[in-house]
Amino acid sequence: MNGAVPANVVSLEVVTKTREADGVVSLMLARPDGRRLPDWTPGAHIDVVLPTGITRQYSLCGDRFDAHAYRVGVLREPDGRGGSAYVHDVLAPGDVIGVGGPRNNFPLVPSTSYLFVAGGIGITPLLPMIHQADLLGADWRLLYGGRARESMAFRDELSAYGDRVRVVPQDERGLLDLAAFLGAPRPGVKVYCCGPPPLLAAMERACAAWPPYTLHLERFVAKEQGAPARSGPFAVELARAGVVVDVPPHLSVLDAVRAAGVDVLSSCRQGTCGTCETTVLAGRPDHRDSILADHERAAGDCMFPCVSRSCDDRLVLDL
């Protein structure tokens, strides 16, 4: 995802680059001077700023208790915009890249029972979640699907968990049987899923009858949105800057605010990374991101101005 360089970017060295599966490599990153890195929690991701200037977000999938190294997994995307190709074809151990974060839009909430579902590279944010759930003695199981066994990364690592992990290559066993894996709706279970959009949509359908807030999703691709709440212009008051910005239909709130001389950090510009999260002081935001849960949207106290708009004539932001 292209965008502005995130705040608090540090220079990290590529310590190792490892082939994990067909089309997937992992990078181990560390400070060149050996100093410790910021702590993180399962589900967190970092912004990787490549030497080309491209910024991408990758889930942290290593050992959260290793204070001196970050690990990320990178899928080669043939139809991408050059970021993954650079990582696969050019980036090498010893190279230095920029890293911002970590940030967590996909936190693991406390529970005694978890069901994890991964599709392809969506296994990456789930790896540290599984490690933590296992460490805490929670009851958990993983359903892991992919196109083919050879394309499914970290299988050897997951084999240590035995029959708690079910690996389902599509070319051998077909699509994931979500209903059989999930079973009947029941309270006290948290379901975590990351993968391609069709899998996430299928999970939403499969968990529709489960108790509220059971299902937690992370999207690598923005969710399709309907028409905005209003088709006309609206005003955005920037409380700290003391200015009012008009936002026409063709311009994002982010671009309108930046044009007024107020800088807002951003990265993906698709409502998936969370970099541009902004506090809403008054007015009702028209949420068009792929991050917030329904109850967070209903609270209306924050928004992502790269994609979200306003339901009212005027919106007041803490900028």
PDB file of C-alpha atoms in Angstrom, residues 100-269:
ATOM      1  CA  GLY A 100       6.994   2.242  11.680  1.00  0.00           C
ATOM      2  CA  GLY A 101       4.767   0.994  14.458  1.00  0.00           C
ATOM      3  CA  PRO A 102       3.870  -1.530  15.709  1.00  0.00           C
ATOM      4  CA  ARG A 103       0.091  -0.926  15.773  1.00  0.00           C
ATOM      5  CA  ASN A 104      -2.680  -3.372  16.583  1.00  0.00           C
ATOM      6  CA  ASN A 105      -6.121  -3.214  14.937  1.00  0.00           C
ATOM      7  CA  PHE A 106      -6.665  -6.948  15.530  1.00  0.00           C
ATOM      8  CA  PRO A 107      -6.045  -7.574  19.243  1.00  0.00           C
ATOM      9  CA  LEU A 108      -6.498 -10.937  20.906  1.00  0.00           C
ATOM     10  CA  VAL A 109      -9.161 -10.482  23.579  1.00  0.00           C
ATOM     11  CA  PRO A 110      -9.020 -12.637  26.719  1.00  0.00           C
ATOM     12  CA  SER A 111     -10.904 -15.921  26.523  1.00  0.00           C
ATOM     13  CA  THR A 112     -10.631 -19.518  27.635  1.00  0.00           C
ATOM     14  CA  SER A 113     -11.589 -20.815  24.181  1.00  0.00           C
ATOM     15  CA  TYR A 114     -10.550 -19.777  20.670  1.00  0.00           C
ATOM     16  CA  LEU A 115     -11.218 -20.930  17.125  1.00  0.00           C
ATOM     17  CA  PHE A 116      -8.712 -19.664  14.553  1.00  0.00           C
ATOM     18  CA  VAL A 117      -9.282 -19.753  10.784  1.00  0.00           C
ATOM     19  CA  ALA A 118      -6.566 -18.763   8.314  1.00  0.00           C
ATOM     20  CA  GLY A 119      -6.512 -18.532   4.551  1.00  0.00           C
ATOM     21  CA  GLY A 120      -3.107 -18.394   2.865  1.00  0.00           C
ATOM     22  CA  ILE A 121      -0.861 -15.597   4.128  1.00  0.00           C
ATOM     23  CA  GLY A 122      -3.611 -14.822   6.653  1.00  0.00           C
ATOM     24  CA  ILE A 123      -1.837 -17.289   8.922  1.00  0.00           C
ATOM     25  CA  THR A 124       0.721 -14.624   9.859  1.00  0.00           C
ATOM     26  CA  PRO A 125      -1.227 -12.606  12.481  1.00  0.00           C
ATOM     27  CA  LEU A 126      -2.647 -15.812  13.924  1.00  0.00           C
ATOM     28  CA  LEU A 127       0.728 -17.415  14.701  1.00  0.00           C
ATOM     29  CA  PRO A 128       1.490 -15.267  17.775  1.00  0.00           C
ATOM     30  CA  MET A 129      -2.159 -15.523  18.862  1.00  0.00           C
ATOM     31  CA  ILE A 130      -1.920 -19.307  18.826  1.00  0.00           C
ATOM     32  CA  HIS A 131       1.342 -19.177  20.750  1.00  0.00           C
ATOM     33  CA  GLN A 132      -0.216 -16.970  23.430  1.00  0.00           C
ATOM     34  CA  ALA A 133      -3.411 -19.017  23.677  1.00  0.00           C
ATOM     35  CA  ASP A 134      -1.329 -22.159  24.093  1.00  0.00           C
ATOM     36  CA  LEU A 135       0.952 -20.495  26.630  1.00  0.00           C
ATOM     37  CA  LEU A 136      -2.038 -19.464  28.733  1.00  0.00           C
ATOM     38  CA  GLY A 137      -3.600 -22.923  28.600  1.00  0.00           C
ATOM     39  CA  ALA A 138      -6.670 -21.856  26.614  1.00  0.00           C
ATOM     40  CA  ASP A 139      -8.670 -24.339  24.582  1.00  0.00           C
ATOM     41  CA  TRP A 140      -8.003 -23.588  20.907  1.00  0.00           C
ATOM     42  CA  ARG A 141      -8.035 -25.061  17.416  1.00  0.00           C
ATOM     43  CA  LEU A 142      -6.826 -23.825  14.027  1.00  0.00           C
ATOM     44  CA  LEU A 143      -8.301 -24.441  10.570  1.00  0.00           C
ATOM     45  CA  TYR A 144      -5.712 -23.470   7.942  1.00  0.00           C
ATOM     46  CA  GLY A 145      -6.574 -23.436   4.251  1.00  0.00           C
ATOM     47  CA  GLY A 146      -4.529 -22.671   1.144  1.00  0.00           C
ATOM     48  CA  ARG A 147      -4.391 -23.338  -2.581  1.00  0.00           C
ATOM     49  CA  ALA A 148      -1.848 -26.135  -2.234  1.00  0.00           C
ATOM     50  CA  ARG A 149       0.248 -27.618   0.554  1.00  0.00           C
ATOM     51  CA  GLU A 150       3.460 -26.201  -0.960  1.00  0.00           C
ATOM     52  CA  SER A 151       2.047 -22.655  -0.825  1.00  0.00           C
ATOM     53  CA  MET A 152       1.071 -22.788   2.860  1.00  0.00           C
ATOM     54  CA  ALA A 153       3.731 -21.122   4.996  1.00  0.00           C
ATOM     55  CA  PHE A 154       4.845 -22.098   8.514  1.00  0.00           C
ATOM     56  CA  ARG A 155       3.388 -25.625   8.342  1.00  0.00           C
ATOM     57  CA  ASP A 156       6.453 -27.101  10.050  1.00  0.00           C
ATOM     58  CA  GLU A 157       6.144 -24.587  12.863  1.00  0.00           C
ATOM     59  CA  LEU A 158       2.468 -25.425  13.342  1.00  0.00           C
ATOM     60  CA  SER A 159       3.085 -29.185  13.321  1.00  0.00           C
ATOM     61  CA  ALA A 160       4.372 -28.879  16.897  1.00  0.00           C
ATOM     62  CA  TYR A 161       0.766 -28.324  18.029  1.00  0.00           C
ATOM     63  CA  GLY A 162      -0.387 -31.726  16.784  1.00  0.00           C
ATOM     64  CA  ASP A 163      -4.061 -32.349  16.080  1.00  0.00           C
ATOM     65  CA  ARG A 164      -5.127 -28.907  17.261  1.00  0.00           C
ATOM     66  CA  VAL A 165      -4.113 -27.754  13.785  1.00  0.00           C
ATOM     67  CA  ARG A 166      -6.068 -28.870  10.718  1.00  0.00           C
ATOM     68  CA  VAL A 167      -4.312 -28.120   7.398  1.00  0.00           C
ATOM     69  CA  VAL A 168      -6.617 -28.160   4.363  1.00  0.00           C
ATOM     70  CA  PRO A 169      -4.948 -27.685   0.943  1.00  0.00           C
ATOM     71  CA  GLN A 170      -7.700 -26.872  -1.539  1.00  0.00           C
ATOM     72  CA  ASP A 171      -6.218 -28.978  -4.343  1.00  0.00           C
ATOM     73  CA  GLU A 172      -6.333 -32.035  -2.073  1.00  0.00           C
ATOM     74  CA  ARG A 173      -9.434 -31.557   0.079  1.00  0.00           C
ATOM     75  CA  GLY A 174     -11.498 -28.749  -1.405  1.00  0.00           C
ATOM     76  CA  LEU A 175     -12.789 -25.655   0.366  1.00  0.00           C
ATOM     77  CA  LEU A 176     -12.816 -25.232   4.127  1.00  0.00           C
ATOM     78  CA  ASP A 177     -15.855 -26.727   5.872  1.00  0.00           C
ATOM     79  CA  LEU A 178     -16.482 -23.804   8.194  1.00  0.00           C
ATOM     80  CA  ALA A 179     -19.749 -25.125   9.619  1.00  0.00           C
ATOM     81  CA  ALA A 180     -18.175 -28.405  10.687  1.00  0.00           C
ATOM     82  CA  PHE A 181     -15.187 -26.658  12.237  1.00  0.00           C
ATOM     83  CA  LEU A 182     -17.193 -24.018  14.121  1.00  0.00           C
ATOM     84  CA  GLY A 183     -19.978 -26.295  15.325  1.00  0.00           C
ATOM     85  CA  ALA A 184     -23.087 -24.943  17.030  1.00  0.00           C
ATOM     86  CA  PRO A 185     -23.116 -21.330  18.282  1.00  0.00           C
ATOM     87  CA  ARG A 186     -22.077 -21.127  21.918  1.00  0.00           C
ATOM     88  CA  PRO A 187     -21.041 -18.409  24.346  1.00  0.00           C
ATOM     89  CA  GLY A 188     -17.514 -17.879  25.603  1.00  0.00           C
ATOM     90  CA  VAL A 189     -15.737 -18.697  22.327  1.00  0.00           C
ATOM     91  CA  LYS A 190     -13.776 -16.104  20.369  1.00  0.00           C
ATOM     92  CA  VAL A 191     -13.326 -16.699  16.636  1.00  0.00           C
ATOM     93  CA  TYR A 192     -10.402 -15.104  14.789  1.00  0.00           C
ATOM     94  CA  CYS A 193     -10.032 -15.160  11.024  1.00  0.00           C
ATOM     95  CA  CYS A 194      -7.660 -13.625   8.493  1.00  0.00           C
ATOM     96  CA  GLY A 195      -7.465 -14.359   4.790  1.00  0.00           C
ATOM     97  CA  PRO A 196      -8.829 -13.384   1.369  1.00  0.00           C
ATOM     98  CA  PRO A 197     -12.176 -11.565   1.039  1.00  0.00           C
ATOM     99  CA  PRO A 198     -14.243 -14.647   0.034  1.00  0.00           C
ATOM    100  CA  LEU A 199     -13.137 -16.445   3.206  1.00  0.00           C
ATOM    101  CA  LEU A 200     -13.961 -13.446   5.389  1.00  0.00           C
ATOM    102  CA  ALA A 201     -17.408 -13.135   3.808  1.00  0.00           C
ATOM    103  CA  ALA A 202     -18.020 -16.852   4.358  1.00  0.00           C
ATOM    104  CA  MET A 203     -16.971 -16.481   8.002  1.00  0.00           C
ATOM    105  CA  GLU A 204     -19.397 -13.606   8.512  1.00  0.00           C
ATOM    106  CA  ARG A 205     -22.201 -15.787   7.182  1.00  0.00           C
ATOM    107  CA  ALA A 206     -21.109 -18.794   9.234  1.00  0.00           C
ATOM    108  CA  CYS A 207     -20.982 -16.770  12.468  1.00  0.00           C
ATOM    109  CA  ALA A 208     -24.181 -14.768  11.904  1.00  0.00           C
ATOM    110  CA  ALA A 209     -26.052 -16.718  14.589  1.00  0.00           C
ATOM    111  CA  TRP A 210     -23.243 -16.626  17.143  1.00  0.00           C
ATOM    112  CA  PRO A 211     -23.291 -14.247  20.149  1.00  0.00           C
ATOM    113  CA  PRO A 212     -22.313 -10.609  19.392  1.00  0.00           C
ATOM    114  CA  TYR A 213     -18.579  -9.864  19.223  1.00  0.00           C
ATOM    115  CA  THR A 214     -17.664 -13.516  18.740  1.00  0.00           C
ATOM    116  CA  LEU A 215     -16.056 -13.020  15.333  1.00  0.00           C
ATOM    117  CA  HIS A 216     -12.893 -10.948  14.861  1.00  0.00           C
ATOM    118  CA  LEU A 217     -11.585 -10.343  11.334  1.00  0.00           C
ATOM    119  CA  GLU A 218      -8.509  -8.771   9.826  1.00  0.00           C
ATOM    120  CA  ARG A 219      -8.634  -7.621   6.223  1.00  0.00           C
ATOM    121  CA  PHE A 220      -5.661  -7.217   3.917  1.00  0.00           C
ATOM    122  CA  VAL A 221      -7.988  -5.810   1.241  1.00  0.00           C
ATOM    123  CA  ALA A 222     -10.588  -3.100   1.837  1.00  0.00           C
ATOM    124  CA  LYS A 223     -14.167  -4.281   2.207  1.00  0.00           C
ATOM    125  CA  GLU A 224     -16.561  -3.143  -0.502  1.00  0.00           C
ATOM    126  CA  GLN A 225     -18.659  -0.192   0.631  1.00  0.00           C
ATOM    127  CA  GLY A 226     -22.004   1.083  -0.563  1.00  0.00           C
ATOM    128  CA  ALA A 227     -22.779   4.670  -1.511  1.00  0.00           C
ATOM    129  CA  PRO A 228     -21.781   7.348   1.021  1.00  0.00           C
ATOM    130  CA  ALA A 229     -24.397   8.627   3.474  1.00  0.00           C
ATOM    131  CA  ARG A 230     -24.533  11.972   1.667  1.00  0.00           C
ATOM    132  CA  SER A 231     -23.648  12.914  -1.880  1.00  0.00           C
ATOM    133  CA  GLY A 232     -23.091  16.629  -1.298  1.00  0.00           C
ATOM    134  CA  PRO A 233     -20.264  18.580   0.318  1.00  0.00           C
ATOM    135  CA  PHE A 234     -19.811  18.989   4.067  1.00  0.00           C
ATOM    136  CA  ALA A 235     -17.600  20.981   6.410  1.00  0.00           C
ATOM    137  CA  VAL A 236     -14.896  19.642   8.707  1.00  0.00           C
ATOM    138  CA  GLU A 237     -13.830  21.791  11.634  1.00  0.00           C
ATOM    139  CA  LEU A 238     -10.273  21.173  12.792  1.00  0.00           C
ATOM    140  CA  ALA A 239     -10.529  22.030  16.483  1.00  0.00           C
ATOM    141  CA  ARG A 240      -6.857  22.409  17.315  1.00  0.00           C
ATOM    142  CA  ALA A 241      -5.926  24.188  14.092  1.00  0.00           C
ATOM    143  CA  GLY A 242      -8.922  26.525  14.369  1.00  0.00           C
ATOM    144  CA  VAL A 243      -9.902  26.197  10.714  1.00  0.00           C
ATOM    145  CA  VAL A 244     -12.929  24.915   8.837  1.00  0.00           C
ATOM    146  CA  VAL A 245     -12.377  22.878   5.691  1.00  0.00           C
ATOM    147  CA  ASP A 246     -14.952  22.279   2.967  1.00  0.00           C
ATOM    148  CA  VAL A 247     -14.939  18.714   1.644  1.00  0.00           C
ATOM    149  CA  PRO A 248     -16.415  18.355  -1.856  1.00  0.00           C
ATOM    150  CA  PRO A 249     -17.800  14.987  -3.027  1.00  0.00           C
ATOM    151  CA  HIS A 250     -14.742  14.144  -5.132  1.00  0.00           C
ATOM    152  CA  LEU A 251     -12.175  14.705  -2.359  1.00  0.00           C
ATOM    153  CA  SER A 252     -11.391  12.610   0.709  1.00  0.00           C
ATOM    154  CA  VAL A 253     -11.395  14.215   4.138  1.00  0.00           C
ATOM    155  CA  LEU A 254      -7.700  13.364   4.363  1.00  0.00           C
ATOM    156  CA  ASP A 255      -6.834  15.199   1.148  1.00  0.00           C
ATOM    157  CA  ALA A 256      -9.017  18.178   2.039  1.00  0.00           C
ATOM    158  CA  VAL A 257      -7.373  18.513   5.450  1.00  0.00           C
ATOM    159  CA  ARG A 258      -3.890  18.227   3.978  1.00  0.00           C
ATOM    160  CA  ALA A 259      -4.737  20.827   1.331  1.00  0.00           C
ATOM    161  CA  ALA A 260      -5.592  23.187   4.192  1.00  0.00           C
ATOM    162  CA  GLY A 261      -2.060  22.763   5.539  1.00  0.00           C
ATOM    163  CA  VAL A 262      -2.785  20.328   8.370  1.00  0.00           C
ATOM    164  CA  ASP A 263      -0.720  17.168   8.189  1.00  0.00           C
ATOM    165  CA  VAL A 264      -2.328  13.823   8.980  1.00  0.00           C
ATOM    166  CA  LEU A 265      -0.209  10.702   8.860  1.00  0.00           C
ATOM    167  CA  SER A 266      -1.486   8.014   6.522  1.00  0.00           C
ATOM    168  CA  SER A 267      -0.286   4.935   4.733  1.00  0.00           C
ATOM    169  CA  CYS A 268      -2.767   2.639   2.976  1.00  0.00           C
ATOM    170  CA  ARG A 269      -5.413   5.227   1.980  1.00  0.00           C
TER     171      ARG A 269
END
